Amino acid sequence: MTGDAPLLIARDLSKVYGTTRALDGVSLDVRAGEILAVMGPSGSGKSTLMHCLAGIVRPDSGELRYRDQDLIAASDAERSALRRGEFGFVFQFGQLVPELTCLENVALPLRMEGVRRKEAERRAAYWLERLDVADVAGKRPGQASGGQGQRVAIARALVTEPSVVFADEPTGALDSLNGEMVMRLLTECAEQSRTAVVLVTHEPAVAAYSHREIVVRDGRIRTSAGSAR
Ligand SMILES: Nc1ncnc2c1ncn2[C@@H]1O[C@H](COP(=O)(O)OP(=O)(O)OP(=O)(O)O)[C@@H](O)[C@H]1O
């Protein structure tokens, strides 16, 4: 893994909200296939860091590159094209569309890219199978359990075969057994497809699925270590 050029390179990133220094000179690389846990206390800047890396929030200063692209100089349209095409997202609460079936939810990012319905649903069905939730394909998210919904959300994040998945507390709403299953499937699928995962979590048991942990405090990276994995 160390031989790969980094996918994301952040240097000295800063972001200020009013008088709050949410990020204060953060430097970080994310490599293909790497599972990186971002830990730290509430309000320390974890989400701001993740949102900057994902091209959602524009840092005030520093350098940020995804492959050859300057993410700070990129226009809003370029950044959203990058998010759609290269990145996947998983949040604490699956944020699935309640009116659509689980299959349609997973097919949605492909439909938005112009993939025809039949092909999009075929690929969605494959990912539901991979995440072991094929049985909820025809159900709406409200009819699935929390753990199943989160696995559907992961299928939706992976269906476009992104280079990087950003996961913000993906197990935060689950009990530990379901949380472990979600983490096991997320990391197995990511490793098989060499997808990098940037994982924000408070939970050491979740961070244990990563290859590397960083701890953010007061907008700075305080420690960085390989995990037990
Ligand atoms: N859009 C915003 N407007 C104003 N302040 C913000 C905004 N986003 C974040 N902040 C502030 O920046 C700091 C870092 O917030 P951030 O959400 O990145 O922390 P976090 O580590 O992800 O916290 P948590 O674990 O509670 O989600 C906090 O003081 C927060 O209040």
mmCIF file of N, CA, C and O in Angstrom, residues 7-9 30 49-57 64-67 69 71 78-91 109 113 153-167 195-198:
data_model
loop_
_atom_site.group_PDB
_atom_site.id
_atom_site.type_symbol
_atom_site.label_atom_id
_atom_site.label_comp_id
_atom_site.label_asym_id
_atom_site.label_seq_id
_atom_site.Cartn_x
_atom_site.Cartn_y
_atom_site.Cartn_z
ATOM 1 N N LEU A 7 -4.195 9.343 -3.093
ATOM 2 C CA LEU A 7 -5.360 9.835 -3.841
ATOM 3 C C LEU A 7 -5.668 11.261 -3.429
ATOM 4 O O LEU A 7 -5.963 12.119 -4.249
ATOM 5 N N LEU A 8 -5.626 11.490 -2.127
ATOM 6 C CA LEU A 8 -5.917 12.825 -1.570
ATOM 7 C C LEU A 8 -4.682 13.323 -0.835
ATOM 8 O O LEU A 8 -4.072 12.567 -0.061
ATOM 9 N N ILE A 9 -4.322 14.558 -1.122
ATOM 10 C CA ILE A 9 -3.202 15.170 -0.414
ATOM 11 C C ILE A 9 -3.694 16.489 0.175
ATOM 12 O O ILE A 9 -4.142 17.372 -0.568
ATOM 13 N N VAL A 30 -4.312 10.421 1.887
ATOM 14 C CA VAL A 30 -5.170 9.230 1.871
ATOM 15 C C VAL A 30 -4.814 8.433 0.619
ATOM 16 O O VAL A 30 -4.816 8.975 -0.488
ATOM 17 N N LEU A 49 -13.018 18.354 8.717
ATOM 18 C CA LEU A 49 -11.919 17.756 7.945
ATOM 19 C C LEU A 49 -12.479 16.858 6.853
ATOM 20 O O LEU A 49 -12.083 16.940 5.686
ATOM 21 N N MET A 50 -13.430 15.991 7.227
ATOM 22 C CA MET A 50 -13.987 15.083 6.239
ATOM 23 C C MET A 50 -14.689 15.854 5.118
ATOM 24 O O MET A 50 -14.522 15.545 3.935
ATOM 25 N N HIS A 51 -15.440 16.896 5.490
ATOM 26 C CA HIS A 51 -16.166 17.668 4.473
ATOM 27 C C HIS A 51 -15.197 18.424 3.552
ATOM 28 O O HIS A 51 -15.479 18.593 2.367
ATOM 29 N N CYS A 52 -14.063 18.848 4.084
ATOM 30 C CA CYS A 52 -13.053 19.481 3.214
ATOM 31 C C CYS A 52 -12.469 18.454 2.255
ATOM 32 O O CYS A 52 -12.401 18.680 1.040
ATOM 33 N N LEU A 53 -12.068 17.290 2.793
ATOM 34 C CA LEU A 53 -11.458 16.260 1.936
ATOM 35 C C LEU A 53 -12.420 15.826 0.831
ATOM 36 O O LEU A 53 -11.998 15.498 -0.274
ATOM 37 N N ALA A 54 -13.725 15.843 1.144
ATOM 38 C CA ALA A 54 -14.735 15.374 0.191
ATOM 39 C C ALA A 54 -15.182 16.466 -0.771
ATOM 40 O O ALA A 54 -16.062 16.235 -1.599
ATOM 41 N N GLY A 55 -14.607 17.654 -0.656
ATOM 42 C CA GLY A 55 -14.988 18.734 -1.577
ATOM 43 C C GLY A 55 -16.352 19.314 -1.285
ATOM 44 O O GLY A 55 -16.983 19.924 -2.152
ATOM 45 N N ILE A 56 -16.846 19.134 -0.056
ATOM 46 C CA ILE A 56 -18.145 19.708 0.321
ATOM 47 C C ILE A 56 -17.924 21.106 0.891
ATOM 48 O O ILE A 56 -18.631 22.053 0.558
ATOM 49 N N VAL A 57 -16.919 21.235 1.765
ATOM 50 C CA VAL A 57 -16.558 22.523 2.376
ATOM 51 C C VAL A 57 -15.221 22.955 1.777
ATOM 52 O O VAL A 57 -14.307 22.139 1.633
ATOM 53 N N LEU A 64 -5.085 21.310 -1.256
ATOM 54 C CA LEU A 64 -5.872 20.081 -1.246
ATOM 55 C C LEU A 64 -5.990 19.564 -2.672
ATOM 56 O O LEU A 64 -6.506 20.263 -3.554
ATOM 57 N N ARG A 65 -5.474 18.360 -2.896
ATOM 58 C CA ARG A 65 -5.513 17.788 -4.241
ATOM 59 C C ARG A 65 -6.149 16.408 -4.192
ATOM 60 O O ARG A 65 -5.900 15.625 -3.272
ATOM 61 N N TYR A 66 -6.988 16.123 -5.196
ATOM 62 C CA TYR A 66 -7.455 14.761 -5.441
ATOM 63 C C TYR A 66 -6.835 14.340 -6.779
ATOM 64 O O TYR A 66 -7.100 14.991 -7.798
ATOM 65 N N ARG A 67 -6.011 13.327 -6.769
ATOM 66 C CA ARG A 67 -5.202 12.961 -7.945
ATOM 67 C C ARG A 67 -4.540 14.235 -8.491
ATOM 68 O O ARG A 67 -3.805 14.870 -7.761
ATOM 69 N N GLN A 69 -6.131 16.987 -9.407
ATOM 70 C CA GLN A 69 -7.065 18.118 -9.384
ATOM 71 C C GLN A 69 -6.923 18.934 -8.105
ATOM 72 O O GLN A 69 -6.899 18.367 -7.006
ATOM 73 N N LEU A 71 -8.503 20.864 -5.455
ATOM 74 C CA LEU A 71 -9.889 20.916 -4.956
ATOM 75 C C LEU A 71 -10.262 22.288 -4.409
ATOM 76 O O LEU A 71 -11.435 22.569 -4.225
ATOM 77 N N GLU A 78 -17.335 21.580 -10.728
ATOM 78 C CA GLU A 78 -16.275 20.553 -10.807
ATOM 79 C C GLU A 78 -16.243 19.720 -9.530
ATOM 80 O O GLU A 78 -16.069 18.506 -9.565
ATOM 81 N N ARG A 79 -16.433 20.400 -8.400
ATOM 82 C CA ARG A 79 -16.413 19.680 -7.120
ATOM 83 C C ARG A 79 -17.609 18.743 -7.017
ATOM 84 O O ARG A 79 -17.499 17.616 -6.545
ATOM 85 N N SER A 80 -18.771 19.178 -7.482
ATOM 86 C CA SER A 80 -19.905 18.253 -7.352
ATOM 87 C C SER A 80 -19.792 17.106 -8.349
ATOM 88 O O SER A 80 -20.193 15.977 -8.033
ATOM 89 N N ALA A 81 -19.185 17.359 -9.516
ATOM 90 C CA ALA A 81 -18.963 16.252 -10.469
ATOM 91 C C ALA A 81 -18.008 15.222 -9.855
ATOM 92 O O ALA A 81 -18.203 14.011 -9.982
ATOM 93 N N LEU A 82 -17.006 15.715 -9.163
ATOM 94 C CA LEU A 82 -16.042 14.832 -8.501
ATOM 95 C C LEU A 82 -16.733 14.006 -7.412
ATOM 96 O O LEU A 82 -16.527 12.792 -7.308
ATOM 97 N N ARG A 83 -17.571 14.662 -6.634
ATOM 98 C CA ARG A 83 -18.285 13.938 -5.561
ATOM 99 C C ARG A 83 -19.168 12.849 -6.148
ATOM 100 O O ARG A 83 -19.220 11.736 -5.622
ATOM 101 N N ARG A 84 -19.876 13.170 -7.242
ATOM 102 C CA ARG A 84 -20.759 12.169 -7.853
ATOM 103 C C ARG A 84 -19.974 11.027 -8.471
ATOM 104 O O ARG A 84 -20.340 9.869 -8.349
ATOM 105 N N GLY A 85 -18.870 11.357 -9.140
ATOM 106 C CA GLY A 85 -18.162 10.360 -9.933
ATOM 107 C C GLY A 85 -17.128 9.553 -9.165
ATOM 108 O O GLY A 85 -16.897 8.389 -9.468
ATOM 109 N N GLU A 86 -16.488 10.169 -8.174
ATOM 110 C CA GLU A 86 -15.318 9.538 -7.553
ATOM 111 C C GLU A 86 -15.517 9.166 -6.091
ATOM 112 O O GLU A 86 -14.745 8.379 -5.557
ATOM 113 N N PHE A 87 -16.482 9.806 -5.433
ATOM 114 C CA PHE A 87 -16.638 9.620 -3.992
ATOM 115 C C PHE A 87 -17.978 8.958 -3.667
ATOM 116 O O PHE A 87 -18.949 9.121 -4.400
ATOM 117 N N GLY A 88 -18.012 8.237 -2.554
ATOM 118 C CA GLY A 88 -19.263 7.708 -2.025
ATOM 119 C C GLY A 88 -19.412 8.198 -0.593
ATOM 120 O O GLY A 88 -18.412 8.516 0.065
ATOM 121 N N PHE A 89 -20.651 8.253 -0.101
ATOM 122 C CA PHE A 89 -20.903 8.800 1.228
ATOM 123 C C PHE A 89 -21.832 7.891 2.025
ATOM 124 O O PHE A 89 -22.812 7.377 1.492
ATOM 125 N N VAL A 90 -21.478 7.718 3.309
ATOM 126 C CA VAL A 90 -22.354 6.992 4.236
ATOM 127 C C VAL A 90 -22.466 7.849 5.500
ATOM 128 O O VAL A 90 -21.444 8.299 6.026
ATOM 129 N N PHE A 91 -23.675 8.067 5.955
ATOM 130 C CA PHE A 91 -23.883 8.889 7.147
ATOM 131 C C PHE A 91 -24.439 8.037 8.287
ATOM 132 O O PHE A 91 -24.790 6.880 8.097
ATOM 133 N N PRO A 109 -27.798 6.575 -7.589
ATOM 134 C CA PRO A 109 -26.606 7.291 -8.062
ATOM 135 C C PRO A 109 -26.245 6.935 -9.507
ATOM 136 O O PRO A 109 -25.749 7.787 -10.245
ATOM 137 N N GLU A 113 -26.302 9.316 -13.040
ATOM 138 C CA GLU A 113 -25.182 9.369 -13.988
ATOM 139 C C GLU A 113 -25.634 8.990 -15.397
ATOM 140 O O GLU A 113 -24.816 8.908 -16.305
ATOM 141 N N ALA A 153 -27.348 1.566 2.639
ATOM 142 C CA ALA A 153 -26.664 2.848 2.404
ATOM 143 C C ALA A 153 -25.225 2.620 1.933
ATOM 144 O O ALA A 153 -24.704 3.369 1.098
ATOM 145 N N ILE A 154 -24.589 1.574 2.470
ATOM 146 C CA ILE A 154 -23.216 1.266 2.030
ATOM 147 C C ILE A 154 -23.235 0.745 0.589
ATOM 148 O O ILE A 154 -22.390 1.117 -0.229
ATOM 149 N N ALA A 155 -24.227 -0.082 0.267
ATOM 150 C CA ALA A 155 -24.367 -0.550 -1.123
ATOM 151 C C ALA A 155 -24.529 0.646 -2.058
ATOM 152 O O ALA A 155 -23.910 0.708 -3.130
ATOM 153 N N ARG A 156 -25.319 1.628 -1.622
ATOM 154 C CA ARG A 156 -25.528 2.827 -2.457
ATOM 155 C C ARG A 156 -24.218 3.615 -2.613
ATOM 156 O O ARG A 156 -23.943 4.186 -3.656
ATOM 157 N N ALA A 157 -23.410 3.649 -1.548
ATOM 158 C CA ALA A 157 -22.139 4.382 -1.634
ATOM 159 C C ALA A 157 -21.142 3.663 -2.541
ATOM 160 O O ALA A 157 -20.299 4.302 -3.160
ATOM 161 N N LEU A 158 -21.232 2.331 -2.612
ATOM 162 C CA LEU A 158 -20.231 1.567 -3.369
ATOM 163 C C LEU A 158 -20.642 1.285 -4.814
ATOM 164 O O LEU A 158 -19.796 0.906 -5.628
ATOM 165 N N VAL A 159 -21.929 1.501 -5.129
ATOM 166 C CA VAL A 159 -22.441 1.052 -6.435
ATOM 167 C C VAL A 159 -21.757 1.764 -7.607
ATOM 168 O O VAL A 159 -21.626 1.198 -8.693
ATOM 169 N N THR A 160 -21.281 2.970 -7.379
ATOM 170 C CA THR A 160 -20.607 3.703 -8.466
ATOM 171 C C THR A 160 -19.115 3.365 -8.530
ATOM 172 O O THR A 160 -18.381 3.955 -9.302
ATOM 173 N N GLU A 161 -18.694 2.426 -7.673
ATOM 174 C CA GLU A 161 -17.282 2.031 -7.583
ATOM 175 C C GLU A 161 -16.376 3.250 -7.377
ATOM 176 O O GLU A 161 -15.486 3.549 -8.187
ATOM 177 N N PRO A 162 -16.618 3.977 -6.272
ATOM 178 C CA PRO A 162 -15.853 5.195 -6.012
ATOM 179 C C PRO A 162 -14.423 4.882 -5.607
ATOM 180 O O PRO A 162 -14.114 3.768 -5.185
ATOM 181 N N SER A 163 -13.557 5.897 -5.710
ATOM 182 C CA SER A 163 -12.177 5.749 -5.228
ATOM 183 C C SER A 163 -12.099 5.919 -3.725
ATOM 184 O O SER A 163 -11.241 5.340 -3.078
ATOM 185 N N VAL A 164 -12.976 6.785 -3.203
ATOM 186 C CA VAL A 164 -12.954 7.071 -1.769
ATOM 187 C C VAL A 164 -14.392 7.059 -1.241
ATOM 188 O O VAL A 164 -15.283 7.657 -1.854
ATOM 189 N N VAL A 165 -14.609 6.367 -0.122
ATOM 190 C CA VAL A 165 -15.891 6.450 0.590
ATOM 191 C C VAL A 165 -15.667 7.243 1.876
ATOM 192 O O VAL A 165 -14.726 6.953 2.624
ATOM 193 N N PHE A 166 -16.502 8.235 2.091
ATOM 194 C CA PHE A 166 -16.469 9.018 3.321
ATOM 195 C C PHE A 166 -17.619 8.539 4.196
ATOM 196 O O PHE A 166 -18.778 8.572 3.768
ATOM 197 N N ALA A 167 -17.284 8.076 5.399
ATOM 198 C CA ALA A 167 -18.308 7.511 6.280
ATOM 199 C C ALA A 167 -18.286 8.269 7.603
ATOM 200 O O ALA A 167 -17.280 8.264 8.305
ATOM 201 N N THR A 195 -10.959 0.524 -2.593
ATOM 202 C CA THR A 195 -11.583 1.807 -2.283
ATOM 203 C C THR A 195 -11.015 2.310 -0.961
ATOM 204 O O THR A 195 -10.970 1.559 0.014
ATOM 205 N N ALA A 196 -10.580 3.559 -0.924
ATOM 206 C CA ALA A 196 -10.150 4.150 0.343
ATOM 207 C C ALA A 196 -11.392 4.505 1.161
ATOM 208 O O ALA A 196 -12.427 4.858 0.591
ATOM 209 N N VAL A 197 -11.294 4.386 2.481
ATOM 210 C CA VAL A 197 -12.411 4.761 3.355
ATOM 211 C C VAL A 197 -11.901 5.760 4.390
ATOM 212 O O VAL A 197 -10.907 5.490 5.072
ATOM 213 N N VAL A 198 -12.545 6.913 4.448
ATOM 214 C CA VAL A 198 -12.265 7.887 5.502
ATOM 215 C C VAL A 198 -13.446 7.798 6.466
ATOM 216 O O VAL A 198 -14.583 8.096 6.108
#
